[in-house]
Short mmCIF file of C-alpha atoms in Angstrom, two decimals:
data_model
loop_
_atom_site.label_atom_id
_atom_site.label_comp_id
_atom_site.label_asym_id
_atom_site.label_seq_id
_atom_site.Cartn_x
_atom_site.Cartn_y
_atom_site.Cartn_z
CA MET A 5 -50.69 4.75 -126.90
CA ALA A 6 -50.85 6.67 -123.46
CA SER A 7 -50.77 3.30 -121.86
CA THR A 8 -47.71 1.95 -123.80
CA VAL A 9 -45.84 5.10 -122.65
CA SER A 10 -46.79 4.73 -119.02
CA LEU A 11 -45.77 1.32 -119.01
CA LEU A 12 -42.58 2.32 -120.54
CA LEU A 13 -42.09 5.29 -117.98
CA SER A 14 -43.13 3.22 -114.92
CA SER A 15 -41.19 3.44 -111.61
CA PRO A 16 -37.65 1.39 -111.33
CA ARG A 17 -37.44 -1.78 -109.29
CA PRO A 18 -35.86 -1.43 -105.95
CA LEU A 19 -32.55 -1.07 -105.36
CA HIS A 20 4.51 -4.76 -132.95
CA ARG A 21 4.15 -6.46 -136.28
CA ALA A 22 7.60 -7.44 -137.95
CA ALA A 23 8.78 -5.24 -140.62
CA PRO A 24 8.72 -6.39 -143.92
CA SER A 25 12.21 -7.79 -145.16
CA LEU A 26 13.87 -7.25 -148.52
CA LEU A 27 14.89 -10.20 -150.68
CA LYS A 28 18.77 -10.65 -150.66
CA SER A 29 20.19 -10.37 -154.20
CA PRO A 30 22.60 -13.29 -155.11
CA ALA A 31 26.24 -12.80 -154.62
CA PRO A 32 27.67 -11.66 -158.25
CA ARG A 33 29.27 -14.38 -159.79
CA PHE A 34 32.31 -13.51 -162.27
CA PRO A 35 32.87 -16.33 -164.76
CA LEU A 36 35.80 -14.56 -166.29
CA LEU A 37 37.56 -14.12 -162.91
CA GLY A 38 41.29 -13.47 -163.19
CA ALA A 39 40.81 -12.85 -167.00
CA THR A 40 42.14 -9.92 -168.62
CA PRO A 41 39.65 -7.78 -170.45
CA THR A 42 39.70 -7.84 -174.12
CA ALA A 43 39.72 -5.05 -176.24
CA GLY A 44 36.72 -2.73 -176.45
CA VAL A 45 35.33 -4.48 -173.56
CA GLY A 46 35.00 -2.63 -170.35
CA VAL A 47 35.46 -4.08 -166.86
CA THR A 48 32.07 -3.32 -166.18
CA ALA A 49 30.77 -5.44 -168.85
CA LEU A 50 32.21 -8.55 -166.93
CA ARG A 51 30.08 -7.83 -164.10
CA PRO A 52 26.53 -9.16 -164.14
CA ARG A 53 23.75 -7.03 -163.46
CA PRO A 54 22.12 -7.50 -160.15
CA ARG A 55 18.58 -8.51 -159.88
CA SER A 56 16.03 -6.07 -158.98
CA LEU A 57 15.29 -5.92 -155.31
CA ARG A 58 11.51 -6.71 -154.64
CA LEU A 59 9.57 -5.51 -151.47
CA LEU A 60 7.81 -8.12 -149.57
CA ALA A 61 3.92 -6.97 -149.62
CA PRO A 62 2.95 -6.51 -145.68
CA PRO A 63 0.07 -8.72 -144.45
CA PRO A 64 -3.35 -7.32 -144.90
CA ARG A 65 -4.65 -5.41 -142.19
CA ALA A 66 -7.58 -6.60 -139.93
CA ASN A 67 -10.94 -5.36 -141.03
CA ASN A 68 -13.10 -4.12 -138.29
CA ASP A 69 -16.41 -4.91 -140.33
CA ASN A 70 -16.89 -8.55 -139.62
CA SER A 71 -20.41 -8.53 -141.21
CA ASP A 72 -19.73 -11.47 -143.49
CA ALA A 73 -18.41 -13.64 -140.43
CA VAL A 74 -21.47 -12.82 -138.15
CA GLY A 75 -24.62 -14.73 -138.83
CA ALA A 76 -28.18 -13.34 -138.96
CA PRO A 77 -29.07 -15.12 -135.57
CA ASP A 78 -26.27 -13.79 -133.68
CA ARG A 79 -26.83 -10.31 -135.01
CA LEU A 80 -30.58 -10.54 -133.86
CA VAL A 81 -29.66 -11.89 -130.25
CA ALA A 82 -27.11 -9.20 -129.77
CA ALA A 83 -29.22 -6.37 -130.73
CA VAL A 84 -32.45 -7.45 -128.75
CA ALA A 85 -29.86 -7.52 -125.67
CA TYR A 86 -29.76 -3.66 -125.74
CA LEU A 87 -33.46 -3.48 -124.97
CA TYR A 88 -32.95 -4.51 -121.60
CA PRO A 89 -31.13 -1.65 -120.10
CA PHE A 90 -33.45 0.72 -122.20
CA LEU A 91 -36.51 -0.70 -120.93
CA ASP A 92 -35.11 -0.78 -117.41
CA GLY A 93 -34.19 2.96 -117.41
CA ALA A 94 -37.06 4.17 -119.68
CA HIS A 95 -38.80 5.90 -116.71
CA HIS A 96 -36.06 8.53 -116.69
CA GLY A 97 -37.54 9.91 -119.74
CA ARG A 98 -40.87 10.85 -118.15
CA PHE A 99 -40.30 14.55 -118.37
CA LEU A 100 -39.02 14.48 -121.77
CA VAL A 101 -42.11 12.50 -122.96
CA ALA A 102 -44.43 15.04 -121.40
CA GLN A 103 -42.62 17.98 -123.19
CA PHE A 104 -42.30 16.15 -126.64
CA PRO A 105 -45.26 14.08 -127.67
CA PHE A 106 -42.90 12.80 -130.52
CA PHE A 107 -41.50 10.28 -128.16
CA ASN A 108 -45.04 8.85 -127.92
CA ALA A 109 -44.62 7.55 -131.44
CA LEU A 110 -41.16 6.54 -131.05
CA LEU A 111 -41.83 4.19 -128.15
CA GLY A 112 -45.06 2.61 -129.43
CA PRO A 113 -43.27 -0.22 -131.05
CA LEU A 114 -41.90 -1.30 -127.88
CA ALA A 115 -45.21 -1.85 -126.15
CA PRO A 116 -44.89 -5.67 -126.26
CA ALA A 117 -41.55 -5.96 -124.90
CA ALA A 118 -42.60 -3.16 -122.30
CA ARG A 119 -45.52 -5.52 -121.10
CA LEU A 120 -43.24 -8.46 -121.02
CA PHE A 121 -40.55 -6.68 -119.06
CA HIS A 122 -43.04 -5.20 -116.45
CA SER A 123 -45.25 -8.48 -116.31
CA SER A 124 -43.63 -9.07 -112.86
CA PRO A 125 -41.29 -7.48 -110.28
CA LEU A 126 -38.96 -10.65 -110.76
CA THR A 127 -38.66 -10.28 -114.76
CA PRO A 128 -35.89 -7.75 -114.60
CA PHE A 129 -33.66 -9.77 -112.17
CA LEU A 130 -34.31 -12.96 -114.11
CA LEU A 131 -33.36 -11.18 -117.30
CA PHE A 132 -30.30 -10.13 -115.95
CA LEU A 133 -29.35 -13.59 -114.68
CA THR A 134 -30.21 -14.97 -118.08
CA LEU A 135 -28.15 -12.55 -119.93
CA TYR A 136 -24.87 -13.09 -117.58
CA PHE A 137 -24.90 -16.62 -116.83
CA ALA A 138 -26.80 -18.08 -119.82
CA VAL A 139 -25.33 -15.85 -122.67
CA VAL A 140 -22.25 -14.05 -121.45
CA ARG A 141 -20.77 -16.98 -119.71
CA ASN A 142 -21.78 -19.65 -122.34
CA GLN A 143 -18.77 -19.98 -124.57
CA GLN A 144 -20.20 -23.15 -126.13
CA ALA A 145 -23.51 -21.89 -127.22
CA PHE A 146 -23.01 -18.24 -128.38
CA SER A 147 -20.32 -16.66 -130.30
CA ARG A 148 -18.08 -13.84 -128.81
CA PHE A 149 -19.86 -11.24 -130.73
CA VAL A 150 -23.08 -12.07 -128.92
CA ARG A 151 -21.19 -12.45 -125.72
CA PHE A 152 -19.67 -9.01 -125.84
CA ASN A 153 -22.92 -7.07 -126.64
CA ALA A 154 -24.87 -9.05 -124.17
CA MET A 155 -22.09 -7.85 -121.70
CA GLN A 156 -22.26 -4.26 -122.56
CA ALA A 157 -26.03 -4.46 -122.16
CA VAL A 158 -25.64 -5.89 -118.58
CA ALA A 159 -22.83 -3.53 -117.60
CA LEU A 160 -25.00 -0.42 -119.05
CA ASP A 161 -27.85 -1.97 -116.64
CA VAL A 162 -25.48 -1.93 -113.71
CA LEU A 163 -24.73 1.77 -114.29
CA LEU A 164 -28.41 2.73 -113.68
CA ILE A 165 -28.10 2.10 -110.17
CA VAL A 166 -26.55 5.43 -109.77
CA PRO A 167 -29.44 7.41 -111.37
CA ASP A 168 -31.96 5.33 -109.87
CA LEU A 169 -30.52 6.01 -106.27
CA LEU A 170 -30.19 9.77 -107.13
CA ALA A 171 -33.81 10.10 -108.35
CA GLN A 172 -35.13 8.05 -105.30
CA SER A 173 -33.09 10.21 -102.53
CA PHE A 174 -32.74 13.77 -104.23
CA ALA A 175 -36.11 14.12 -106.36
CA PRO A 176 -37.33 17.85 -105.55
CA SER A 177 -40.67 18.02 -104.18
CA GLY A 178 -41.64 21.44 -105.69
CA ALA A 179 -40.89 23.69 -108.40
CA GLY A 180 -37.76 25.77 -108.49
CA ILE A 181 -34.09 25.45 -109.80
CA GLY A 182 -33.76 22.06 -108.37
CA LEU A 183 -36.47 20.67 -110.41
CA ASP A 184 -34.96 21.96 -113.42
CA ILE A 185 -31.49 20.40 -112.66
CA PHE A 186 -33.20 17.09 -111.77
CA GLN A 187 -35.38 17.13 -115.27
CA SER A 188 -32.16 17.95 -117.11
CA LEU A 189 -30.16 14.84 -115.37
CA GLU A 190 -33.20 12.66 -116.02
CA ASN A 191 -33.45 13.68 -119.69
CA THR A 192 -29.68 13.16 -120.10
CA VAL A 193 -29.95 9.52 -118.89
CA PHE A 194 -33.01 8.59 -121.13
CA LEU A 195 -31.24 10.13 -124.14
CA PHE A 196 -28.07 8.32 -123.40
CA LEU A 197 -30.10 4.93 -122.96
CA LEU A 198 -31.77 5.66 -126.25
CA VAL A 199 -28.73 6.59 -128.22
CA CYS A 200 -27.16 3.21 -127.00
CA LEU A 201 -30.11 1.21 -127.88
CA VAL A 202 -30.19 2.62 -131.55
CA TYR A 203 -26.37 2.68 -131.86
CA GLY A 204 -25.81 -0.50 -130.31
CA GLY A 205 -28.92 -2.60 -131.94
CA GLY A 206 -28.20 -0.93 -135.33
CA ALA A 207 -24.58 -2.07 -135.44
CA CYS A 208 -25.41 -5.62 -134.23
CA MET A 209 -27.73 -5.87 -137.00
CA LEU A 210 -25.31 -4.62 -139.70
CA GLY A 211 -22.80 -7.24 -138.45
CA MET A 212 -20.44 -4.81 -136.82
CA THR A 213 -19.23 -4.66 -133.07
CA PRO A 214 -20.35 -1.53 -131.37
CA ARG A 215 -18.03 0.00 -128.36
CA LEU A 216 -20.45 1.87 -125.98
CA PRO A 217 -18.62 4.55 -123.88
CA ILE A 218 -17.81 3.68 -120.33
CA VAL A 219 -18.69 -0.02 -120.70
CA ALA A 220 -16.87 -1.36 -123.60
CA ASP A 221 -13.75 -1.89 -121.59
CA ALA A 222 -15.43 -3.54 -118.61
CA ALA A 223 -17.24 -5.76 -121.15
CA GLU A 224 -14.10 -6.73 -123.15
CA ARG A 225 -12.47 -7.92 -119.83
CA GLN A 226 -15.28 -10.17 -119.06
CA VAL A 227 -15.38 -12.05 -122.27
CA MET A 228 -11.67 -12.51 -122.71
#
């Protein structure tokens, strides 16, 4: 278990719909037009009763839950894509793992994926190229659902450049308030990646489209 956590926490690589209309009632017809009303029959009796007006039913609203339209293979591929940014940024959780051993058991099932990810220094870069060019840009082979989630994962990994640069350039060498601030930032990055993995992967497995903060709009523009 210790080797699994150390593998996960290894150092990063360098750097207006139309309104519904009303059915028009037909023009009233008076078959006795010009006739004098007979005794005991009022004028209103000669007027036909207008038909009741019926409101056209508006079209049904789109349902955000497209779980019936997304197949199981698409769900699986989209969910696995969120492992890429998490494994690439899991090293930011080294302080949190040291403080809370609970994360050892949480990260244990990811050991095979971590070994594959860190098997070579080129693996993260090759995975980046595979996700972007073979999945996001491949409209013939993959549905929009898969391509959108893969693009969110790629954009999330690109954002990791910022905390990686900060960690390599401004990491404090000793104890003090600087180290406390640095640990808080590192823990925040790790927890954000963990939430994105759980939320994004879980929503994909249910056939729903997750929208991650910061990267959802950028991913939407890329897969249009």
